[in-house]
Amino acid sequence: MNIQIFGKAKCFDSKKAERYFKERNIKYQFIEVSKYGLSKGEYQSVKAAVGGMAALIDEKSKEYESQHIQYLARLDDVEERLLENPGMFKTPIVRNGKKATIGYQPDVWAAWAQ
């Protein structure tokens, strides 16, 4: 397993995801998403795994409101803003190769370990 956790330092679900993998001695890499973001390749892979861009956007984030995403007509513009402002991602985003989850989902992660 090659686990990557894209999370935020102040996000409780990100901390719970880290604890989940730590307790099971599963190696993981934690990436501060608001600082480093996702590369285009990582973004495309996660987007395909979770069923689209809408699942990745945290509509309650400060960045979402300040960027006025809800008023953009073209999806390309929304995607561009999302990549430029990684604080808008829902967290944690947990990746295992081509598979990915959003939020705290220990049942899915347990299935990956089998």
PDB file of N, CA and C in Angstrom:
ATOM      1  N   MET A   1       0.830  -1.186   0.000  1.00  0.00           N
ATOM      2  CA  MET A   1       0.000   0.000   0.000  1.00  0.00           C
ATOM      3  C   MET A   1       0.873   1.246   0.000  1.00  0.00           C
ATOM      4  N   ASN A   2       0.466   2.203  -0.788  1.00  0.00           N
ATOM      5  CA  ASN A   2       1.177   3.472  -0.890  1.00  0.00           C
ATOM      6  C   ASN A   2       0.186   4.574  -0.544  1.00  0.00           C
ATOM      7  N   ILE A   3       0.045   4.876   0.739  1.00  0.00           N
ATOM      8  CA  ILE A   3      -0.982   5.786   1.224  1.00  0.00           C
ATOM      9  C   ILE A   3      -0.464   7.218   1.266  1.00  0.00           C
ATOM     10  N   GLN A   4      -1.268   8.121   0.718  1.00  0.00           N
ATOM     11  CA  GLN A   4      -1.022   9.551   0.830  1.00  0.00           C
ATOM     12  C   GLN A   4      -2.259  10.162   1.465  1.00  0.00           C
ATOM     13  N   ILE A   5      -2.049  10.992   2.475  1.00  0.00           N
ATOM     14  CA  ILE A   5      -3.150  11.711   3.110  1.00  0.00           C
ATOM     15  C   ILE A   5      -2.959  13.192   2.823  1.00  0.00           C
ATOM     16  N   PHE A   6      -3.887  13.753   2.056  1.00  0.00           N
ATOM     17  CA  PHE A   6      -3.890  15.186   1.812  1.00  0.00           C
ATOM     18  C   PHE A   6      -4.861  15.774   2.825  1.00  0.00           C
ATOM     19  N   GLY A   7      -4.334  16.518   3.788  1.00  0.00           N
ATOM     20  CA  GLY A   7      -5.196  17.037   4.844  1.00  0.00           C
ATOM     21  C   GLY A   7      -4.777  18.415   5.287  1.00  0.00           C
ATOM     22  N   LYS A   8      -5.495  18.895   6.288  1.00  0.00           N
ATOM     23  CA  LYS A   8      -5.201  20.200   6.880  1.00  0.00           C
ATOM     24  C   LYS A   8      -4.838  19.977   8.348  1.00  0.00           C
ATOM     25  N   ALA A   9      -3.905  20.759   8.854  1.00  0.00           N
ATOM     26  CA  ALA A   9      -3.415  20.591  10.215  1.00  0.00           C
ATOM     27  C   ALA A   9      -4.526  20.765  11.258  1.00  0.00           C
ATOM     28  N   LYS A  10      -5.486  21.621  10.987  1.00  0.00           N
ATOM     29  CA  LYS A  10      -6.552  21.887  11.955  1.00  0.00           C
ATOM     30  C   LYS A  10      -7.826  21.089  11.683  1.00  0.00           C
ATOM     31  N   CYS A  11      -7.767  20.122  10.793  1.00  0.00           N
ATOM     32  CA  CYS A  11      -8.940  19.317  10.437  1.00  0.00           C
ATOM     33  C   CYS A  11      -8.966  18.051  11.306  1.00  0.00           C
ATOM     34  N   PHE A  12     -10.049  17.875  12.064  1.00  0.00           N
ATOM     35  CA  PHE A  12     -10.150  16.725  12.953  1.00  0.00           C
ATOM     36  C   PHE A  12     -10.187  15.407  12.180  1.00  0.00           C
ATOM     37  N   ASP A  13     -10.879  15.386  11.031  1.00  0.00           N
ATOM     38  CA  ASP A  13     -10.935  14.160  10.240  1.00  0.00           C
ATOM     39  C   ASP A  13      -9.563  13.791   9.680  1.00  0.00           C
ATOM     40  N   SER A  14      -8.752  14.787   9.349  1.00  0.00           N
ATOM     41  CA  SER A  14      -7.389  14.518   8.876  1.00  0.00           C
ATOM     42  C   SER A  14      -6.570  13.868   9.990  1.00  0.00           C
ATOM     43  N   LYS A  15      -6.727  14.377  11.209  1.00  0.00           N
ATOM     44  CA  LYS A  15      -6.012  13.803  12.353  1.00  0.00           C
ATOM     45  C   LYS A  15      -6.484  12.387  12.631  1.00  0.00           C
ATOM     46  N   LYS A  16      -7.802  12.147  12.490  1.00  0.00           N
ATOM     47  CA  LYS A  16      -8.342  10.809  12.712  1.00  0.00           C
ATOM     48  C   LYS A  16      -7.815   9.836  11.646  1.00  0.00           C
ATOM     49  N   ALA A  17      -7.682  10.302  10.405  1.00  0.00           N
ATOM     50  CA  ALA A  17      -7.148   9.459   9.338  1.00  0.00           C
ATOM     51  C   ALA A  17      -5.694   9.091   9.641  1.00  0.00           C
ATOM     52  N   GLU A  18      -4.911  10.070  10.069  1.00  0.00           N
ATOM     53  CA  GLU A  18      -3.519   9.794  10.432  1.00  0.00           C
ATOM     54  C   GLU A  18      -3.445   8.765  11.557  1.00  0.00           C
ATOM     55  N   ARG A  19      -4.271   8.944  12.572  1.00  0.00           N
ATOM     56  CA  ARG A  19      -4.290   8.029  13.703  1.00  0.00           C
ATOM     57  C   ARG A  19      -4.682   6.620  13.256  1.00  0.00           C
ATOM     58  N   TYR A  20      -5.650   6.521  12.338  1.00  0.00           N
ATOM     59  CA  TYR A  20      -6.099   5.219  11.837  1.00  0.00           C
ATOM     60  C   TYR A  20      -4.914   4.434  11.260  1.00  0.00           C
ATOM     61  N   PHE A  21      -4.130   5.073  10.394  1.00  0.00           N
ATOM     62  CA  PHE A  21      -3.014   4.380   9.757  1.00  0.00           C
ATOM     63  C   PHE A  21      -1.860   4.148  10.729  1.00  0.00           C
ATOM     64  N   LYS A  22      -1.639   5.089  11.648  1.00  0.00           N
ATOM     65  CA  LYS A  22      -0.587   4.934  12.646  1.00  0.00           C
ATOM     66  C   LYS A  22      -0.850   3.731  13.547  1.00  0.00           C
ATOM     67  N   GLU A  23      -2.095   3.597  14.006  1.00  0.00           N
ATOM     68  CA  GLU A  23      -2.458   2.504  14.907  1.00  0.00           C
ATOM     69  C   GLU A  23      -2.314   1.135  14.254  1.00  0.00           C
ATOM     70  N   ARG A  24      -2.405   1.065  12.948  1.00  0.00           N
ATOM     71  CA  ARG A  24      -2.307  -0.203  12.219  1.00  0.00           C
ATOM     72  C   ARG A  24      -0.926  -0.409  11.602  1.00  0.00           C
ATOM     73  N   ASN A  25       0.023   0.451  11.975  1.00  0.00           N
ATOM     74  CA  ASN A  25       1.397   0.388  11.461  1.00  0.00           C
ATOM     75  C   ASN A  25       1.448   0.373   9.933  1.00  0.00           C
ATOM     76  N   ILE A  26       0.603   1.181   9.321  1.00  0.00           N
ATOM     77  CA  ILE A  26       0.602   1.324   7.867  1.00  0.00           C
ATOM     78  C   ILE A  26       1.307   2.634   7.551  1.00  0.00           C
ATOM     79  N   LYS A  27       2.355   2.542   6.752  1.00  0.00           N
ATOM     80  CA  LYS A  27       3.111   3.736   6.402  1.00  0.00           C
ATOM     81  C   LYS A  27       2.256   4.633   5.509  1.00  0.00           C
ATOM     82  N   TYR A  28       2.373   5.924   5.737  1.00  0.00           N
ATOM     83  CA  TYR A  28       1.633   6.903   4.938  1.00  0.00           C
ATOM     84  C   TYR A  28       2.463   8.167   4.813  1.00  0.00           C
ATOM     85  N   GLN A  29       2.069   8.985   3.863  1.00  0.00           N
ATOM     86  CA  GLN A  29       2.721  10.272   3.664  1.00  0.00           C
ATOM     87  C   GLN A  29       1.644  11.339   3.875  1.00  0.00           C
ATOM     88  N   PHE A  30       1.876  12.283   4.789  1.00  0.00           N
ATOM     89  CA  PHE A  30       0.916  13.354   5.032  1.00  0.00           C
ATOM     90  C   PHE A  30       1.351  14.590   4.271  1.00  0.00           C
ATOM     91  N   ILE A  31       0.431  15.154   3.500  1.00  0.00           N
ATOM     92  CA  ILE A  31       0.704  16.365   2.729  1.00  0.00           C
ATOM     93  C   ILE A  31      -0.278  17.433   3.181  1.00  0.00           C
ATOM     94  N   GLU A  32       0.240  18.562   3.597  1.00  0.00           N
ATOM     95  CA  GLU A  32      -0.599  19.705   3.991  1.00  0.00           C
ATOM     96  C   GLU A  32      -1.192  20.292   2.708  1.00  0.00           C
ATOM     97  N   VAL A  33      -2.460  19.989   2.457  1.00  0.00           N
ATOM     98  CA  VAL A  33      -3.085  20.344   1.187  1.00  0.00           C
ATOM     99  C   VAL A  33      -3.210  21.852   0.999  1.00  0.00           C
ATOM    100  N   SER A  34      -3.460  22.588   2.060  1.00  0.00           N
ATOM    101  CA  SER A  34      -3.609  24.035   1.901  1.00  0.00           C
ATOM    102  C   SER A  34      -2.273  24.711   1.588  1.00  0.00           C
ATOM    103  N   LYS A  35      -1.170  24.040   1.918  1.00  0.00           N
ATOM    104  CA  LYS A  35       0.157  24.599   1.650  1.00  0.00           C
ATOM    105  C   LYS A  35       0.710  24.123   0.298  1.00  0.00           C
ATOM    106  N   TYR A  36       0.596  22.820   0.035  1.00  0.00           N
ATOM    107  CA  TYR A  36       1.210  22.245  -1.162  1.00  0.00           C
ATOM    108  C   TYR A  36       0.224  21.927  -2.280  1.00  0.00           C
ATOM    109  N   GLY A  37      -1.042  21.751  -1.942  1.00  0.00           N
ATOM    110  CA  GLY A  37      -2.045  21.439  -2.959  1.00  0.00           C
ATOM    111  C   GLY A  37      -1.849  20.066  -3.572  1.00  0.00           C
ATOM    112  N   LEU A  38      -2.514  19.839  -4.691  1.00  0.00           N
ATOM    113  CA  LEU A  38      -2.389  18.603  -5.457  1.00  0.00           C
ATOM    114  C   LEU A  38      -1.830  18.956  -6.826  1.00  0.00           C
ATOM    115  N   SER A  39      -0.987  18.093  -7.363  1.00  0.00           N
ATOM    116  CA  SER A  39      -0.511  18.319  -8.723  1.00  0.00           C
ATOM    117  C   SER A  39      -1.659  18.008  -9.676  1.00  0.00           C
ATOM    118  N   LYS A  40      -1.532  18.411 -10.929  1.00  0.00           N
ATOM    119  CA  LYS A  40      -2.603  18.134 -11.898  1.00  0.00           C
ATOM    120  C   LYS A  40      -2.853  16.639 -12.038  1.00  0.00           C
ATOM    121  N   GLY A  41      -1.784  15.849 -12.060  1.00  0.00           N
ATOM    122  CA  GLY A  41      -1.923  14.401 -12.183  1.00  0.00           C
ATOM    123  C   GLY A  41      -2.623  13.791 -10.977  1.00  0.00           C
ATOM    124  N   GLU A  42      -2.219  14.227  -9.779  1.00  0.00           N
ATOM    125  CA  GLU A  42      -2.875  13.739  -8.564  1.00  0.00           C
ATOM    126  C   GLU A  42      -4.344  14.139  -8.556  1.00  0.00           C
ATOM    127  N   TYR A  43      -4.598  15.368  -8.944  1.00  0.00           N
ATOM    128  CA  TYR A  43      -5.978  15.868  -8.974  1.00  0.00           C
ATOM    129  C   TYR A  43      -6.841  15.043  -9.928  1.00  0.00           C
ATOM    130  N   GLN A  44      -6.326  14.784 -11.125  1.00  0.00           N
ATOM    131  CA  GLN A  44      -7.097  14.016 -12.117  1.00  0.00           C
ATOM    132  C   GLN A  44      -7.370  12.604 -11.609  1.00  0.00           C
ATOM    133  N   SER A  45      -6.376  11.991 -10.977  1.00  0.00           N
ATOM    134  CA  SER A  45      -6.535  10.644 -10.440  1.00  0.00           C
ATOM    135  C   SER A  45      -7.582  10.604  -9.330  1.00  0.00           C
ATOM    136  N   VAL A  46      -7.515  11.563  -8.408  1.00  0.00           N
ATOM    137  CA  VAL A  46      -8.473  11.616  -7.302  1.00  0.00           C
ATOM    138  C   VAL A  46      -9.867  11.928  -7.828  1.00  0.00           C
ATOM    139  N   LYS A  47      -9.948  12.862  -8.759  1.00  0.00           N
ATOM    140  CA  LYS A  47     -11.247  13.245  -9.335  1.00  0.00           C
ATOM    141  C   LYS A  47     -11.926  12.048  -9.983  1.00  0.00           C
ATOM    142  N   ALA A  48     -11.166  11.237 -10.697  1.00  0.00           N
ATOM    143  CA  ALA A  48     -11.723  10.039 -11.344  1.00  0.00           C
ATOM    144  C   ALA A  48     -12.168   9.016 -10.299  1.00  0.00           C
ATOM    145  N   ALA A  49     -11.427   8.898  -9.219  1.00  0.00           N
ATOM    146  CA  ALA A  49     -11.732   7.889  -8.197  1.00  0.00           C
ATOM    147  C   ALA A  49     -12.952   8.245  -7.352  1.00  0.00           C
ATOM    148  N   VAL A  50     -13.185   9.532  -7.137  1.00  0.00           N
ATOM    149  CA  VAL A  50     -14.290   9.932  -6.249  1.00  0.00           C
ATOM    150  C   VAL A  50     -15.550  10.355  -6.990  1.00  0.00           C
ATOM    151  N   GLY A  51     -15.508  10.354  -8.306  1.00  0.00           N
ATOM    152  CA  GLY A  51     -16.723  10.628  -9.058  1.00  0.00           C
ATOM    153  C   GLY A  51     -16.918  12.073  -9.473  1.00  0.00           C
ATOM    154  N   GLY A  52     -15.859  12.811  -9.623  1.00  0.00           N
ATOM    155  CA  GLY A  52     -15.988  14.163 -10.160  1.00  0.00           C
ATOM    156  C   GLY A  52     -15.495  15.250  -9.232  1.00  0.00           C
ATOM    157  N   MET A  53     -15.408  16.429  -9.816  1.00  0.00           N
ATOM    158  CA  MET A  53     -14.859  17.586  -9.118  1.00  0.00           C
ATOM    159  C   MET A  53     -15.771  18.058  -7.987  1.00  0.00           C
ATOM    160  N   ALA A  54     -17.069  17.971  -8.141  1.00  0.00           N
ATOM    161  CA  ALA A  54     -18.010  18.486  -7.138  1.00  0.00           C
ATOM    162  C   ALA A  54     -17.786  17.838  -5.770  1.00  0.00           C
ATOM    163  N   ALA A  55     -17.395  16.578  -5.757  1.00  0.00           N
ATOM    164  CA  ALA A  55     -17.160  15.871  -4.495  1.00  0.00           C
ATOM    165  C   ALA A  55     -15.936  16.412  -3.754  1.00  0.00           C
ATOM    166  N   LEU A  56     -15.035  17.066  -4.464  1.00  0.00           N
ATOM    167  CA  LEU A  56     -13.787  17.548  -3.873  1.00  0.00           C
ATOM    168  C   LEU A  56     -13.894  18.939  -3.255  1.00  0.00           C
ATOM    169  N   ILE A  57     -14.928  19.685  -3.597  1.00  0.00           N
ATOM    170  CA  ILE A  57     -15.023  21.080  -3.171  1.00  0.00           C
ATOM    171  C   ILE A  57     -15.728  21.198  -1.827  1.00  0.00           C
ATOM    172  N   ASP A  58     -15.066  21.881  -0.894  1.00  0.00           N
ATOM    173  CA  ASP A  58     -15.640  22.153   0.419  1.00  0.00           C
ATOM    174  C   ASP A  58     -16.376  23.490   0.348  1.00  0.00           C
ATOM    175  N   GLU A  59     -17.681  23.425   0.228  1.00  0.00           N
ATOM    176  CA  GLU A  59     -18.488  24.639   0.054  1.00  0.00           C
ATOM    177  C   GLU A  59     -18.582  25.472   1.329  1.00  0.00           C
ATOM    178  N   LYS A  60     -18.098  24.933   2.444  1.00  0.00           N
ATOM    179  CA  LYS A  60     -18.133  25.667   3.709  1.00  0.00           C
ATOM    180  C   LYS A  60     -16.821  26.387   3.997  1.00  0.00           C
ATOM    181  N   SER A  61     -15.829  26.219   3.126  1.00  0.00           N
ATOM    182  CA  SER A  61     -14.520  26.832   3.372  1.00  0.00           C
ATOM    183  C   SER A  61     -14.547  28.331   3.090  1.00  0.00           C
ATOM    184  N   LYS A  62     -13.643  29.046   3.753  1.00  0.00           N
ATOM    185  CA  LYS A  62     -13.533  30.494   3.550  1.00  0.00           C
ATOM    186  C   LYS A  62     -13.116  30.807   2.113  1.00  0.00           C
ATOM    187  N   GLU A  63     -12.223  29.982   1.567  1.00  0.00           N
ATOM    188  CA  GLU A  63     -11.734  30.207   0.211  1.00  0.00           C
ATOM    189  C   GLU A  63     -12.856  30.082  -0.812  1.00  0.00           C
ATOM    190  N   TYR A  64     -13.768  29.141  -0.583  1.00  0.00           N
ATOM    191  CA  TYR A  64     -14.893  28.939  -1.502  1.00  0.00           C
ATOM    192  C   TYR A  64     -15.719  30.217  -1.601  1.00  0.00           C
ATOM    193  N   GLU A  65     -16.011  30.815  -0.464  1.00  0.00           N
ATOM    194  CA  GLU A  65     -16.807  32.042  -0.461  1.00  0.00           C
ATOM    195  C   GLU A  65     -16.041  33.210  -1.059  1.00  0.00           C
ATOM    196  N   SER A  66     -14.758  33.325  -0.740  1.00  0.00           N
ATOM    197  CA  SER A  66     -13.983  34.463  -1.226  1.00  0.00           C
ATOM    198  C   SER A  66     -13.699  34.394  -2.729  1.00  0.00           C
ATOM    199  N   GLN A  67     -13.699  33.197  -3.302  1.00  0.00           N
ATOM    200  CA  GLN A  67     -13.430  33.041  -4.735  1.00  0.00           C
ATOM    201  C   GLN A  67     -14.702  33.103  -5.590  1.00  0.00           C
ATOM    202  N   HIS A  68     -15.863  33.143  -4.954  1.00  0.00           N
ATOM    203  CA  HIS A  68     -17.155  33.230  -5.659  1.00  0.00           C
ATOM    204  C   HIS A  68     -17.321  32.109  -6.687  1.00  0.00           C
ATOM    205  N   ILE A  69     -16.961  30.911  -6.304  1.00  0.00           N
ATOM    206  CA  ILE A  69     -17.008  29.749  -7.186  1.00  0.00           C
ATOM    207  C   ILE A  69     -18.417  29.486  -7.693  1.00  0.00           C
ATOM    208  N   GLN A  70     -19.414  29.688  -6.843  1.00  0.00           N
ATOM    209  CA  GLN A  70     -20.778  29.368  -7.235  1.00  0.00           C
ATOM    210  C   GLN A  70     -21.264  30.198  -8.422  1.00  0.00           C
ATOM    211  N   TYR A  71     -20.583  31.308  -8.742  1.00  0.00           N
ATOM    212  CA  TYR A  71     -21.007  32.171  -9.837  1.00  0.00           C
ATOM    213  C   TYR A  71     -20.263  31.899 -11.147  1.00  0.00           C
ATOM    214  N   LEU A  72     -19.305  31.001 -11.129  1.00  0.00           N
ATOM    215  CA  LEU A  72     -18.552  30.685 -12.346  1.00  0.00           C
ATOM    216  C   LEU A  72     -19.361  29.735 -13.224  1.00  0.00           C
ATOM    217  N   ALA A  73     -19.445  30.044 -14.497  1.00  0.00           N
ATOM    218  CA  ALA A  73     -20.265  29.246 -15.411  1.00  0.00           C
ATOM    219  C   ALA A  73     -19.513  28.039 -15.965  1.00  0.00           C
ATOM    220  N   ARG A  74     -18.231  28.211 -16.266  1.00  0.00           N
ATOM    221  CA  ARG A  74     -17.473  27.130 -16.909  1.00  0.00           C
ATOM    222  C   ARG A  74     -16.789  26.258 -15.868  1.00  0.00           C
ATOM    223  N   LEU A  75     -16.890  24.951 -16.055  1.00  0.00           N
ATOM    224  CA  LEU A  75     -16.239  24.006 -15.139  1.00  0.00           C
ATOM    225  C   LEU A  75     -14.723  24.134 -15.171  1.00  0.00           C
ATOM    226  N   ASP A  76     -14.184  24.492 -16.334  1.00  0.00           N
ATOM    227  CA  ASP A  76     -12.732  24.682 -16.440  1.00  0.00           C
ATOM    228  C   ASP A  76     -12.256  25.793 -15.514  1.00  0.00           C
ATOM    229  N   ASP A  77     -13.056  26.867 -15.404  1.00  0.00           N
ATOM    230  CA  ASP A  77     -12.702  27.980 -14.519  1.00  0.00           C
ATOM    231  C   ASP A  77     -12.752  27.543 -13.057  1.00  0.00           C
ATOM    232  N   VAL A  78     -13.751  26.740 -12.723  1.00  0.00           N
ATOM    233  CA  VAL A  78     -13.885  26.242 -11.357  1.00  0.00           C
ATOM    234  C   VAL A  78     -12.689  25.362 -11.014  1.00  0.00           C
ATOM    235  N   GLU A  79     -12.324  24.469 -11.930  1.00  0.00           N
ATOM    236  CA  GLU A  79     -11.173  23.591 -11.715  1.00  0.00           C
ATOM    237  C   GLU A  79      -9.897  24.391 -11.525  1.00  0.00           C
ATOM    238  N   GLU A  80      -9.718  25.404 -12.338  1.00  0.00           N
ATOM    239  CA  GLU A  80      -8.527  26.247 -12.259  1.00  0.00           C
ATOM    240  C   GLU A  80      -8.447  26.945 -10.899  1.00  0.00           C
ATOM    241  N   ARG A  81      -9.563  27.496 -10.446  1.00  0.00           N
ATOM    242  CA  ARG A  81      -9.598  28.160  -9.137  1.00  0.00           C
ATOM    243  C   ARG A  81      -9.334  27.167  -8.009  1.00  0.00           C
ATOM    244  N   LEU A  82      -9.869  25.957  -8.149  1.00  0.00           N
ATOM    245  CA  LEU A  82      -9.671  24.933  -7.132  1.00  0.00           C
ATOM    246  C   LEU A  82      -8.192  24.580  -6.996  1.00  0.00           C
ATOM    247  N   LEU A  83      -7.512  24.420  -8.112  1.00  0.00           N
ATOM    248  CA  LEU A  83      -6.084  24.090  -8.078  1.00  0.00           C
ATOM    249  C   LEU A  83      -5.239  25.262  -7.578  1.00  0.00           C
ATOM    250  N   GLU A  84      -5.678  26.490  -7.844  1.00  0.00           N
ATOM    251  CA  GLU A  84      -4.951  27.672  -7.381  1.00  0.00           C
ATOM    252  C   GLU A  84      -5.166  27.928  -5.889  1.00  0.00           C
ATOM    253  N   ASN A  85      -6.306  27.475  -5.366  1.00  0.00           N
ATOM    254  CA  ASN A  85      -6.666  27.706  -3.963  1.00  0.00           C
ATOM    255  C   ASN A  85      -6.959  26.379  -3.290  1.00  0.00           C
ATOM    256  N   PRO A  86      -5.922  25.625  -2.941  1.00  0.00           N
ATOM    257  CA  PRO A  86      -6.124  24.270  -2.415  1.00  0.00           C
ATOM    258  C   PRO A  86      -6.838  24.213  -1.066  1.00  0.00           C
ATOM    259  N   GLY A  87      -7.051  25.354  -0.423  1.00  0.00           N
ATOM    260  CA  GLY A  87      -7.803  25.368   0.816  1.00  0.00           C
ATOM    261  C   GLY A  87      -9.268  25.012   0.607  1.00  0.00           C
ATOM    262  N   MET A  88      -9.713  24.975  -0.647  1.00  0.00           N
ATOM    263  CA  MET A  88     -11.114  24.640  -0.958  1.00  0.00           C
ATOM    264  C   MET A  88     -11.367  23.139  -1.015  1.00  0.00           C
ATOM    265  N   PHE A  89     -10.322  22.320  -0.956  1.00  0.00           N
ATOM    266  CA  PHE A  89     -10.512  20.869  -1.007  1.00  0.00           C
ATOM    267  C   PHE A  89     -11.126  20.358   0.283  1.00  0.00           C
ATOM    268  N   LYS A  90     -12.060  19.419   0.183  1.00  0.00           N
ATOM    269  CA  LYS A  90     -12.547  18.703   1.360  1.00  0.00           C
ATOM    270  C   LYS A  90     -11.409  17.818   1.828  1.00  0.00           C
ATOM    271  N   THR A  91     -11.294  17.660   3.122  1.00  0.00           N
ATOM    272  CA  THR A  91     -10.210  16.831   3.647  1.00  0.00           C
ATOM    273  C   THR A  91     -10.746  15.833   4.656  1.00  0.00           C
ATOM    274  N   PRO A  92     -10.047  14.760   4.907  1.00  0.00           N
ATOM    275  CA  PRO A  92      -8.821  14.346   4.227  1.00  0.00           C
ATOM    276  C   PRO A  92      -9.119  13.656   2.898  1.00  0.00           C
ATOM    277  N   ILE A  93      -8.213  13.823   1.963  1.00  0.00           N
ATOM    278  CA  ILE A  93      -8.230  13.055   0.724  1.00  0.00           C
ATOM    279  C   ILE A  93      -7.182  11.973   0.931  1.00  0.00           C
ATOM    280  N   VAL A  94      -7.613  10.727   0.934  1.00  0.00           N
ATOM    281  CA  VAL A  94      -6.694   9.609   1.162  1.00  0.00           C
ATOM    282  C   VAL A  94      -6.559   8.843  -0.142  1.00  0.00           C
ATOM    283  N   ARG A  95      -5.320   8.724  -0.607  1.00  0.00           N
ATOM    284  CA  ARG A  95      -5.027   8.067  -1.882  1.00  0.00           C
ATOM    285  C   ARG A  95      -4.249   6.795  -1.662  1.00  0.00           C
ATOM    286  N   ASN A  96      -4.602   5.787  -2.440  1.00  0.00           N
ATOM    287  CA  ASN A  96      -3.852   4.530  -2.476  1.00  0.00           C
ATOM    288  C   ASN A  96      -3.752   4.146  -3.943  1.00  0.00           C
ATOM    289  N   GLY A  97      -2.711   4.619  -4.620  1.00  0.00           N
ATOM    290  CA  GLY A  97      -2.578   4.378  -6.052  1.00  0.00           C
ATOM    291  C   GLY A  97      -3.687   5.092  -6.806  1.00  0.00           C
ATOM    292  N   LYS A  98      -4.489   4.336  -7.555  1.00  0.00           N
ATOM    293  CA  LYS A  98      -5.594   4.909  -8.331  1.00  0.00           C
ATOM    294  C   LYS A  98      -6.868   5.048  -7.509  1.00  0.00           C
ATOM    295  N   LYS A  99      -6.888   4.489  -6.300  1.00  0.00           N
ATOM    296  CA  LYS A  99      -8.065   4.570  -5.434  1.00  0.00           C
ATOM    297  C   LYS A  99      -7.955   5.797  -4.543  1.00  0.00           C
ATOM    298  N   ALA A 100      -9.095   6.370  -4.181  1.00  0.00           N
ATOM    299  CA  ALA A 100      -9.086   7.534  -3.302  1.00  0.00           C
ATOM    300  C   ALA A 100     -10.413   7.654  -2.563  1.00  0.00           C
ATOM    301  N   THR A 101     -10.357   8.288  -1.404  1.00  0.00           N
ATOM    302  CA  THR A 101     -11.561   8.590  -0.628  1.00  0.00           C
ATOM    303  C   THR A 101     -11.483  10.029  -0.147  1.00  0.00           C
ATOM    304  N   ILE A 102     -12.646  10.564   0.188  1.00  0.00           N
ATOM    305  CA  ILE A 102     -12.715  11.894   0.778  1.00  0.00           C
ATOM    306  C   ILE A 102     -13.403  11.748   2.116  1.00  0.00           C
ATOM    307  N   GLY A 103     -12.808  12.343   3.138  1.00  0.00           N
ATOM    308  CA  GLY A 103     -13.383  12.246   4.469  1.00  0.00           C
ATOM    309  C   GLY A 103     -12.853  11.032   5.209  1.00  0.00           C
ATOM    310  N   TYR A 104     -13.383  10.825   6.401  1.00  0.00           N
ATOM    311  CA  TYR A 104     -12.953   9.712   7.250  1.00  0.00           C
ATOM    312  C   TYR A 104     -13.756   8.476   6.872  1.00  0.00           C
ATOM    313  N   GLN A 105     -13.109   7.497   6.221  1.00  0.00           N
ATOM    314  CA  GLN A 105     -13.784   6.296   5.739  1.00  0.00           C
ATOM    315  C   GLN A 105     -12.988   5.036   6.074  1.00  0.00           C
ATOM    316  N   PRO A 106     -12.948   4.648   7.334  1.00  0.00           N
ATOM    317  CA  PRO A 106     -12.133   3.501   7.748  1.00  0.00           C
ATOM    318  C   PRO A 106     -12.583   2.177   7.126  1.00  0.00           C
ATOM    319  N   ASP A 107     -13.849   2.025   6.772  1.00  0.00           N
ATOM    320  CA  ASP A 107     -14.314   0.780   6.155  1.00  0.00           C
ATOM    321  C   ASP A 107     -13.653   0.565   4.799  1.00  0.00           C
ATOM    322  N   VAL A 108     -13.547   1.629   4.022  1.00  0.00           N
ATOM    323  CA  VAL A 108     -12.904   1.548   2.701  1.00  0.00           C
ATOM    324  C   VAL A 108     -11.422   1.267   2.869  1.00  0.00           C
ATOM    325  N   TRP A 109     -10.781   1.939   3.825  1.00  0.00           N
ATOM    326  CA  TRP A 109      -9.352   1.759   4.050  1.00  0.00           C
ATOM    327  C   TRP A 109      -9.038   0.349   4.511  1.00  0.00           C
ATOM    328  N   ALA A 110      -9.935  -0.229   5.311  1.00  0.00           N
ATOM    329  CA  ALA A 110      -9.743  -1.605   5.765  1.00  0.00           C
ATOM    330  C   ALA A 110      -9.794  -2.561   4.586  1.00  0.00           C
ATOM    331  N   ALA A 111     -10.663  -2.299   3.632  1.00  0.00           N
ATOM    332  CA  ALA A 111     -10.751  -3.143   2.432  1.00  0.00           C
ATOM    333  C   ALA A 111      -9.479  -3.038   1.596  1.00  0.00           C
ATOM    334  N   TRP A 112      -8.830  -1.863   1.585  1.00  0.00           N
ATOM    335  CA  TRP A 112      -7.581  -1.714   0.864  1.00  0.00           C
ATOM    336  C   TRP A 112      -6.485  -2.569   1.465  1.00  0.00           C
ATOM    337  N   ALA A 113      -6.504  -2.757   2.779  1.00  0.00           N
ATOM    338  CA  ALA A 113      -5.446  -3.480   3.479  1.00  0.00           C
ATOM    339  C   ALA A 113      -5.531  -5.003   3.266  1.00  0.00           C
ATOM    340  N   GLN A 114      -6.688  -5.475   2.828  1.00  0.00           N
ATOM    341  CA  GLN A 114      -6.866  -6.927   2.669  1.00  0.00           C
ATOM    342  C   GLN A 114      -6.256  -7.432   1.384  1.00  0.00           C
TER     343      GLN A 114
END
